[in-house]
PDB file of C-alpha atoms in Angstrom:
ATOM      1  CA  UNK A 256       0.000   0.000   0.000  1.00  0.00           C
ATOM      2  CA  UNK A 257       1.392   3.414  -0.969  1.00  0.00           C
ATOM      3  CA  UNK A 258       1.999   5.828   1.902  1.00  0.00           C
ATOM      4  CA  UNK A 259       0.047   9.103   1.702  1.00  0.00           C
ATOM      5  CA  UNK A 260       2.040  12.066   0.414  1.00  0.00           C
ATOM      6  CA  UNK A 261       2.816  14.983   2.694  1.00  0.00           C
ATOM      7  CA  UNK A 262       0.348  17.720   1.809  1.00  0.00           C
ATOM      8  CA  UNK A 263       1.029  20.139   4.708  1.00  0.00           C
ATOM      9  CA  UNK A 264       4.277  21.483   6.133  1.00  0.00           C
ATOM     10  CA  UNK A 265       3.583  23.504   9.267  1.00  0.00           C
ATOM     11  CA  UNK A 266       6.540  25.272  10.830  1.00  0.00           C
ATOM     12  CA  UNK A 267       7.347  27.500  13.759  1.00  0.00           C
ATOM     13  CA  UNK A 268       8.336  31.067  12.848  1.00  0.00           C
ATOM     14  CA  UNK A 269      11.164  32.480  15.012  1.00  0.00           C
ATOM     15  CA  UNK A 270      14.343  30.421  14.730  1.00  0.00           C
ATOM     16  CA  UNK A 271      12.764  27.955  12.303  1.00  0.00           C
ATOM     17  CA  UNK A 272      11.552  30.005   9.348  1.00  0.00           C
ATOM     18  CA  UNK A 273      12.717  33.499  10.322  1.00  0.00           C
ATOM     19  CA  UNK A 274      15.943  34.866  11.797  1.00  0.00           C
ATOM     20  CA  UNK A 275      15.013  37.455  14.403  1.00  0.00           C
ATOM     21  CA  UNK A 276      18.295  37.290  16.284  1.00  0.00           C
ATOM     22  CA  UNK A 277      16.802  35.742  19.412  1.00  0.00           C
ATOM     23  CA  UNK A 278      15.074  39.026  20.256  1.00  0.00           C
ATOM     24  CA  UNK A 279      11.937  37.215  21.426  1.00  0.00           C
ATOM     25  CA  UNK A 280      13.716  35.522  24.294  1.00  0.00           C
ATOM     26  CA  UNK A 281      15.601  38.675  25.282  1.00  0.00           C
ATOM     27  CA  UNK A 282      12.294  40.550  25.435  1.00  0.00           C
ATOM     28  CA  UNK A 283      10.512  37.746  27.291  1.00  0.00           C
ATOM     29  CA  UNK A 284      13.244  37.379  29.870  1.00  0.00           C
ATOM     30  CA  UNK A 285      13.728  41.101  30.389  1.00  0.00           C
ATOM     31  CA  UNK A 286      10.003  41.723  30.761  1.00  0.00           C
ATOM     32  CA  UNK A 287       9.408  38.963  33.305  1.00  0.00           C
ATOM     33  CA  UNK A 288      12.580  39.720  35.259  1.00  0.00           C
ATOM     34  CA  UNK A 289      11.646  43.406  35.371  1.00  0.00           C
ATOM     35  CA  UNK A 290       8.323  42.447  36.909  1.00  0.00           C
ATOM     36  CA  UNK A 291       9.873  39.979  39.356  1.00  0.00           C
ATOM     37  CA  UNK A 292      12.733  42.290  40.286  1.00  0.00           C
ATOM     38  CA  UNK A 293      15.292  39.509  39.944  1.00  0.00           C
ATOM     39  CA  UNK A 294      16.791  36.906  37.587  1.00  0.00           C
ATOM     40  CA  UNK A 295      15.133  33.726  36.345  1.00  0.00           C
ATOM     41  CA  UNK A 296      17.273  30.542  36.451  1.00  0.00           C
ATOM     42  CA  UNK A 297      18.277  29.364  32.970  1.00  0.00           C
ATOM     43  CA  UNK A 298      16.704  25.914  33.324  1.00  0.00           C
ATOM     44  CA  UNK A 299      13.375  27.404  34.367  1.00  0.00           C
ATOM     45  CA  UNK A 300      13.405  29.889  31.492  1.00  0.00           C
ATOM     46  CA  UNK A 301      14.415  27.306  28.878  1.00  0.00           C
ATOM     47  CA  UNK A 302      11.420  25.081  29.690  1.00  0.00           C
ATOM     48  CA  UNK A 303       9.105  27.755  28.332  1.00  0.00           C
ATOM     49  CA  UNK A 304      10.842  28.342  24.994  1.00  0.00           C
ATOM     50  CA  UNK A 305       8.556  27.530  22.085  1.00  0.00           C
ATOM     51  CA  UNK A 306       5.327  27.902  24.058  1.00  0.00           C
ATOM     52  CA  UNK A 307       2.741  30.641  23.640  1.00  0.00           C
ATOM     53  CA  UNK A 308       4.214  33.817  25.056  1.00  0.00           C
ATOM     54  CA  UNK A 309       1.289  34.598  27.350  1.00  0.00           C
ATOM     55  CA  UNK A 310       1.439  30.982  28.534  1.00  0.00           C
ATOM     56  CA  UNK A 311       5.191  31.379  29.105  1.00  0.00           C
ATOM     57  CA  UNK A 312       4.705  34.590  31.077  1.00  0.00           C
ATOM     58  CA  UNK A 313       2.085  32.940  33.265  1.00  0.00           C
ATOM     59  CA  UNK A 314       4.245  29.859  33.814  1.00  0.00           C
ATOM     60  CA  UNK A 315       7.369  31.838  34.672  1.00  0.00           C
ATOM     61  CA  UNK A 316       5.499  34.057  37.106  1.00  0.00           C
ATOM     62  CA  UNK A 317       3.780  31.125  38.827  1.00  0.00           C
ATOM     63  CA  UNK A 318       7.006  29.122  39.091  1.00  0.00           C
ATOM     64  CA  UNK A 319       8.665  32.173  40.638  1.00  0.00           C
ATOM     65  CA  UNK A 320       5.895  32.494  43.247  1.00  0.00           C
ATOM     66  CA  UNK A 321       4.458  35.702  41.786  1.00  0.00           C
ATOM     67  CA  UNK A 322       0.777  36.465  41.222  1.00  0.00           C
ATOM     68  CA  UNK A 323      -0.447  35.825  37.708  1.00  0.00           C
ATOM     69  CA  UNK A 324      -4.040  37.033  37.556  1.00  0.00           C
ATOM     70  CA  UNK A 325      -5.523  38.412  34.363  1.00  0.00           C
ATOM     71  CA  UNK A 326      -4.585  42.019  35.105  1.00  0.00           C
ATOM     72  CA  UNK A 327      -0.957  41.085  35.765  1.00  0.00           C
ATOM     73  CA  UNK A 328      -0.756  38.915  32.668  1.00  0.00           C
ATOM     74  CA  UNK A 329      -2.278  41.657  30.524  1.00  0.00           C
ATOM     75  CA  UNK A 330       0.225  44.194  31.834  1.00  0.00           C
ATOM     76  CA  UNK A 331       3.316  42.005  31.458  1.00  0.00           C
ATOM     77  CA  UNK A 332       2.268  40.729  28.036  1.00  0.00           C
ATOM     78  CA  UNK A 333       1.653  44.291  26.844  1.00  0.00           C
ATOM     79  CA  UNK A 334       5.144  45.318  27.967  1.00  0.00           C
ATOM     80  CA  UNK A 335       6.642  42.242  26.284  1.00  0.00           C
ATOM     81  CA  UNK A 336       4.825  42.950  23.014  1.00  0.00           C
ATOM     82  CA  UNK A 337       5.937  46.586  22.977  1.00  0.00           C
ATOM     83  CA  UNK A 338       9.543  45.622  23.721  1.00  0.00           C
ATOM     84  CA  UNK A 339       9.655  42.928  21.029  1.00  0.00           C
ATOM     85  CA  UNK A 340       8.013  45.054  18.345  1.00  0.00           C
ATOM     86  CA  UNK A 341      10.477  47.822  19.188  1.00  0.00           C
ATOM     87  CA  UNK A 342      13.373  45.396  18.750  1.00  0.00           C
ATOM     88  CA  UNK A 343      11.969  44.270  15.388  1.00  0.00           C
ATOM     89  CA  UNK A 344      11.645  47.862  14.191  1.00  0.00           C
ATOM     90  CA  UNK A 345      15.258  48.462  15.132  1.00  0.00           C
ATOM     91  CA  UNK A 346      16.535  45.220  13.567  1.00  0.00           C
ATOM     92  CA  UNK A 347      13.958  43.784  11.155  1.00  0.00           C
ATOM     93  CA  UNK A 348      13.692  39.980  10.998  1.00  0.00           C
ATOM     94  CA  UNK A 349      14.701  38.209   7.791  1.00  0.00           C
ATOM     95  CA  UNK A 350      13.965  34.820   6.252  1.00  0.00           C
ATOM     96  CA  UNK A 351      16.509  32.188   7.228  1.00  0.00           C
ATOM     97  CA  UNK A 352      18.801  31.264   4.306  1.00  0.00           C
ATOM     98  CA  UNK A 353      17.121  29.009   1.766  1.00  0.00           C
ATOM     99  CA  UNK A 354      13.772  28.867   3.544  1.00  0.00           C
ATOM    100  CA  UNK A 355      11.859  31.082   1.118  1.00  0.00           C
ATOM    101  CA  UNK A 356      13.117  29.001  -1.819  1.00  0.00           C
ATOM    102  CA  UNK A 357      12.133  25.825   0.046  1.00  0.00           C
ATOM    103  CA  UNK A 358       8.620  27.192   0.493  1.00  0.00           C
ATOM    104  CA  UNK A 359       8.447  27.885  -3.225  1.00  0.00           C
ATOM    105  CA  UNK A 360       9.610  24.378  -4.100  1.00  0.00           C
ATOM    106  CA  UNK A 361       7.100  22.774  -1.760  1.00  0.00           C
ATOM    107  CA  UNK A 362       4.192  24.901  -2.968  1.00  0.00           C
ATOM    108  CA  UNK A 363       5.080  24.052  -6.583  1.00  0.00           C
ATOM    109  CA  UNK A 364       4.655  20.400  -5.563  1.00  0.00           C
ATOM    110  CA  UNK A 365       1.215  21.166  -4.166  1.00  0.00           C
ATOM    111  CA  UNK A 366       2.272  21.151  -0.508  1.00  0.00           C
ATOM    112  CA  UNK A 367       0.592  23.750   1.722  1.00  0.00           C
ATOM    113  CA  UNK A 368       2.786  25.896   3.991  1.00  0.00           C
ATOM    114  CA  UNK A 369       1.121  27.071   7.203  1.00  0.00           C
ATOM    115  CA  UNK A 370       3.237  28.743   9.857  1.00  0.00           C
ATOM    116  CA  UNK A 371       2.239  28.370  13.505  1.00  0.00           C
ATOM    117  CA  UNK A 372       3.695  30.336  16.361  1.00  0.00           C
ATOM    118  CA  UNK A 373       3.702  31.100  20.047  1.00  0.00           C
ATOM    119  CA  UNK A 374       3.323  34.762  19.089  1.00  0.00           C
ATOM    120  CA  UNK A 375       0.050  36.634  19.179  1.00  0.00           C
ATOM    121  CA  UNK A 376      -1.359  37.970  15.901  1.00  0.00           C
ATOM    122  CA  UNK A 377      -0.284  41.455  17.044  1.00  0.00           C
ATOM    123  CA  UNK A 378       3.362  40.346  16.807  1.00  0.00           C
ATOM    124  CA  UNK A 379       3.195  37.810  13.975  1.00  0.00           C
ATOM    125  CA  UNK A 380       1.515  40.041  11.412  1.00  0.00           C
ATOM    126  CA  UNK A 381       4.081  42.889  11.395  1.00  0.00           C
ATOM    127  CA  UNK A 382       6.930  40.372  11.618  1.00  0.00           C
ATOM    128  CA  UNK A 383       5.809  38.649   8.417  1.00  0.00           C
ATOM    129  CA  UNK A 384       5.323  42.016   6.730  1.00  0.00           C
ATOM    130  CA  UNK A 385       8.908  42.919   7.612  1.00  0.00           C
ATOM    131  CA  UNK A 386      10.127  39.622   6.161  1.00  0.00           C
ATOM    132  CA  UNK A 387       8.040  40.291   3.044  1.00  0.00           C
ATOM    133  CA  UNK A 388       5.908  37.146   3.091  1.00  0.00           C
ATOM    134  CA  UNK A 389       2.295  37.302   1.927  1.00  0.00           C
ATOM    135  CA  UNK A 390      -0.425  34.760   2.533  1.00  0.00           C
ATOM    136  CA  UNK A 391      -1.467  33.261  -0.784  1.00  0.00           C
ATOM    137  CA  UNK A 392       1.803  34.148  -2.488  1.00  0.00           C
ATOM    138  CA  UNK A 393       4.605  32.857  -0.228  1.00  0.00           C
ATOM    139  CA  UNK A 394       2.720  30.866   2.409  1.00  0.00           C
ATOM    140  CA  UNK A 395      -0.808  29.535   2.801  1.00  0.00           C
ATOM    141  CA  UNK A 396      -1.586  30.815   6.279  1.00  0.00           C
ATOM    142  CA  UNK A 397      -0.506  31.580   9.839  1.00  0.00           C
ATOM    143  CA  UNK A 398      -1.916  30.279  13.128  1.00  0.00           C
ATOM    144  CA  UNK A 399      -1.066  32.303  16.244  1.00  0.00           C
ATOM    145  CA  UNK A 400      -1.185  31.376  19.917  1.00  0.00           C
ATOM    146  CA  UNK A 401      -4.170  33.619  20.615  1.00  0.00           C
ATOM    147  CA  UNK A 402      -6.250  31.416  18.280  1.00  0.00           C
ATOM    148  CA  UNK A 403      -5.985  28.345  20.525  1.00  0.00           C
ATOM    149  CA  UNK A 404      -6.843  27.630  24.142  1.00  0.00           C
ATOM    150  CA  UNK A 405      -3.464  25.997  24.817  1.00  0.00           C
ATOM    151  CA  UNK A 406      -0.215  26.496  22.919  1.00  0.00           C
ATOM    152  CA  UNK A 407       2.709  24.076  22.656  1.00  0.00           C
ATOM    153  CA  UNK A 408       3.414  21.382  23.702  1.00  0.00           C
ATOM    154  CA  UNK A 409      -0.314  20.877  23.164  1.00  0.00           C
ATOM    155  CA  UNK A 410      -1.123  19.948  19.547  1.00  0.00           C
ATOM    156  CA  UNK A 411      -3.788  22.564  18.874  1.00  0.00           C
ATOM    157  CA  UNK A 412      -1.715  24.990  16.796  1.00  0.00           C
ATOM    158  CA  UNK A 413      -1.005  22.083  14.455  1.00  0.00           C
ATOM    159  CA  UNK A 414      -4.634  20.986  14.329  1.00  0.00           C
ATOM    160  CA  UNK A 415      -5.699  24.545  13.495  1.00  0.00           C
ATOM    161  CA  UNK A 416      -3.063  24.621  10.744  1.00  0.00           C
ATOM    162  CA  UNK A 417      -4.536  21.384   9.361  1.00  0.00           C
ATOM    163  CA  UNK A 418      -8.030  22.872   9.500  1.00  0.00           C
ATOM    164  CA  UNK A 419      -6.883  26.002   7.656  1.00  0.00           C
ATOM    165  CA  UNK A 420      -5.130  23.919   4.984  1.00  0.00           C
ATOM    166  CA  UNK A 421      -8.028  21.498   4.589  1.00  0.00           C
ATOM    167  CA  UNK A 422      -5.889  18.508   5.597  1.00  0.00           C
ATOM    168  CA  UNK A 423      -7.716  15.760   7.490  1.00  0.00           C
ATOM    169  CA  UNK A 424      -4.994  13.208   8.230  1.00  0.00           C
ATOM    170  CA  UNK A 425      -1.905  13.673  10.401  1.00  0.00           C
ATOM    171  CA  UNK A 426      -0.224  11.135   8.100  1.00  0.00           C
ATOM    172  CA  UNK A 427      -0.005  13.967   5.552  1.00  0.00           C
ATOM    173  CA  UNK A 428       1.640  16.460   7.933  1.00  0.00           C
ATOM    174  CA  UNK A 429       5.232  17.501   8.596  1.00  0.00           C
ATOM    175  CA  UNK A 430       5.787  19.626  11.710  1.00  0.00           C
ATOM    176  CA  UNK A 431       9.064  21.491  12.200  1.00  0.00           C
ATOM    177  CA  UNK A 432      10.550  23.659  14.915  1.00  0.00           C
ATOM    178  CA  UNK A 433      13.669  24.646  16.825  1.00  0.00           C
ATOM    179  CA  UNK A 434      12.618  23.878  20.423  1.00  0.00           C
ATOM    180  CA  UNK A 435      11.728  20.777  22.455  1.00  0.00           C
ATOM    181  CA  UNK A 436       8.190  22.109  22.805  1.00  0.00           C
ATOM    182  CA  UNK A 437       7.855  22.234  19.005  1.00  0.00           C
ATOM    183  CA  UNK A 438       8.832  18.566  18.818  1.00  0.00           C
ATOM    184  CA  UNK A 439       6.543  17.590  21.672  1.00  0.00           C
ATOM    185  CA  UNK A 440       3.630  19.375  20.011  1.00  0.00           C
ATOM    186  CA  UNK A 441       4.277  17.572  16.717  1.00  0.00           C
ATOM    187  CA  UNK A 442       4.450  14.244  18.517  1.00  0.00           C
ATOM    188  CA  UNK A 443       1.314  14.992  20.531  1.00  0.00           C
ATOM    189  CA  UNK A 444      -0.445  15.765  17.241  1.00  0.00           C
ATOM    190  CA  UNK A 445       0.653  12.422  15.797  1.00  0.00           C
ATOM    191  CA  UNK A 446       2.291  14.060  12.773  1.00  0.00           C
ATOM    192  CA  UNK A 447       3.985  11.748  10.292  1.00  0.00           C
ATOM    193  CA  UNK A 448       7.174  13.838  10.342  1.00  0.00           C
ATOM    194  CA  UNK A 449       8.392  15.708  13.421  1.00  0.00           C
ATOM    195  CA  UNK A 450      11.492  17.653  12.433  1.00  0.00           C
ATOM    196  CA  UNK A 451      13.871  19.553  14.663  1.00  0.00           C
ATOM    197  CA  UNK A 452      15.975  22.282  13.063  1.00  0.00           C
ATOM    198  CA  UNK A 453      19.264  23.687  14.330  1.00  0.00           C
ATOM    199  CA  UNK A 454      18.859  27.305  13.257  1.00  0.00           C
ATOM    200  CA  UNK A 455      17.232  28.574  16.435  1.00  0.00           C
ATOM    201  CA  UNK A 456      17.111  28.320  20.183  1.00  0.00           C
ATOM    202  CA  UNK A 457      18.590  24.846  20.745  1.00  0.00           C
ATOM    203  CA  UNK A 458      21.425  22.661  19.505  1.00  0.00           C
ATOM    204  CA  UNK A 459      21.430  19.020  18.485  1.00  0.00           C
ATOM    205  CA  UNK A 460      22.336  17.796  21.965  1.00  0.00           C
ATOM    206  CA  UNK A 461      19.176  19.412  23.325  1.00  0.00           C
ATOM    207  CA  UNK A 462      16.813  18.359  20.536  1.00  0.00           C
ATOM    208  CA  UNK A 463      17.920  14.753  19.946  1.00  0.00           C
ATOM    209  CA  UNK A 464      16.610  13.385  23.286  1.00  0.00           C
ATOM    210  CA  UNK A 465      13.168  14.766  22.412  1.00  0.00           C
ATOM    211  CA  UNK A 466      10.631  12.791  20.347  1.00  0.00           C
ATOM    212  CA  UNK A 467      11.276  13.391  16.653  1.00  0.00           C
ATOM    213  CA  UNK A 468      11.630  11.699  13.284  1.00  0.00           C
ATOM    214  CA  UNK A 469      14.447  13.870  11.885  1.00  0.00           C
ATOM    215  CA  UNK A 470      16.933  16.570  12.886  1.00  0.00           C
ATOM    216  CA  UNK A 471      17.951  18.907  10.051  1.00  0.00           C
ATOM    217  CA  UNK A 472      20.459  21.722   9.791  1.00  0.00           C
ATOM    218  CA  UNK A 473      17.692  23.974   8.490  1.00  0.00           C
ATOM    219  CA  UNK A 474      14.091  24.008   7.341  1.00  0.00           C
ATOM    220  CA  UNK A 475      15.575  24.730   3.902  1.00  0.00           C
ATOM    221  CA  UNK A 476      16.377  21.000   3.769  1.00  0.00           C
ATOM    222  CA  UNK A 477      12.741  19.882   4.004  1.00  0.00           C
ATOM    223  CA  UNK A 478      12.165  19.547   0.227  1.00  0.00           C
ATOM    224  CA  UNK A 479      15.217  17.273   0.076  1.00  0.00           C
ATOM    225  CA  UNK A 480      13.891  15.219   3.003  1.00  0.00           C
ATOM    226  CA  UNK A 481      10.557  14.721   1.292  1.00  0.00           C
ATOM    227  CA  UNK A 482      12.230  13.830  -2.020  1.00  0.00           C
TER     228      UNK A 482
END
């Protein structure tokens, strides 16, 4: 019996598809530490990489023993968003080398490209405009963390990407990302391919112990992987 072809590639944005210089984690850390009035241990901070940013803020505050009611979360998230957008205006994000061409190759083969991200729409939309990607021309859609009840490692960003692309079977899906939470989300979704990439927040030693099917140097290698 012939295996179904991959008809959807759904990738993380920062560190996977786009080079934003790690500004997201600088902004997240600075914002939460400013609120707490002290540093966050590296291991605690790293656990929240790749999750929805509001979810990460809430988790970091709770784990640090700080209140995290709606008013606090709204305030800290607003400061984080302003800081990150300011960083992006100062140093605009760019597509990672080869990724735009890879998207073109995949779309020529009839594969949908839907990005999914721990960012809110307020951050993702201007970021993609700065990169120069348009829905319908370069990619087929974007799912943001404020569109789901729970972000990574829950699978719902991926399921929403499937819904947007009109793909019914996880056997037709490749999920890619640069963090353990990306790989856990892909595995929790049951995706046929769960691909870690080494262009972002974590190295091979960190990603290989996580559930995955492949580790690639870059998302630019995905067309080659799929053959």
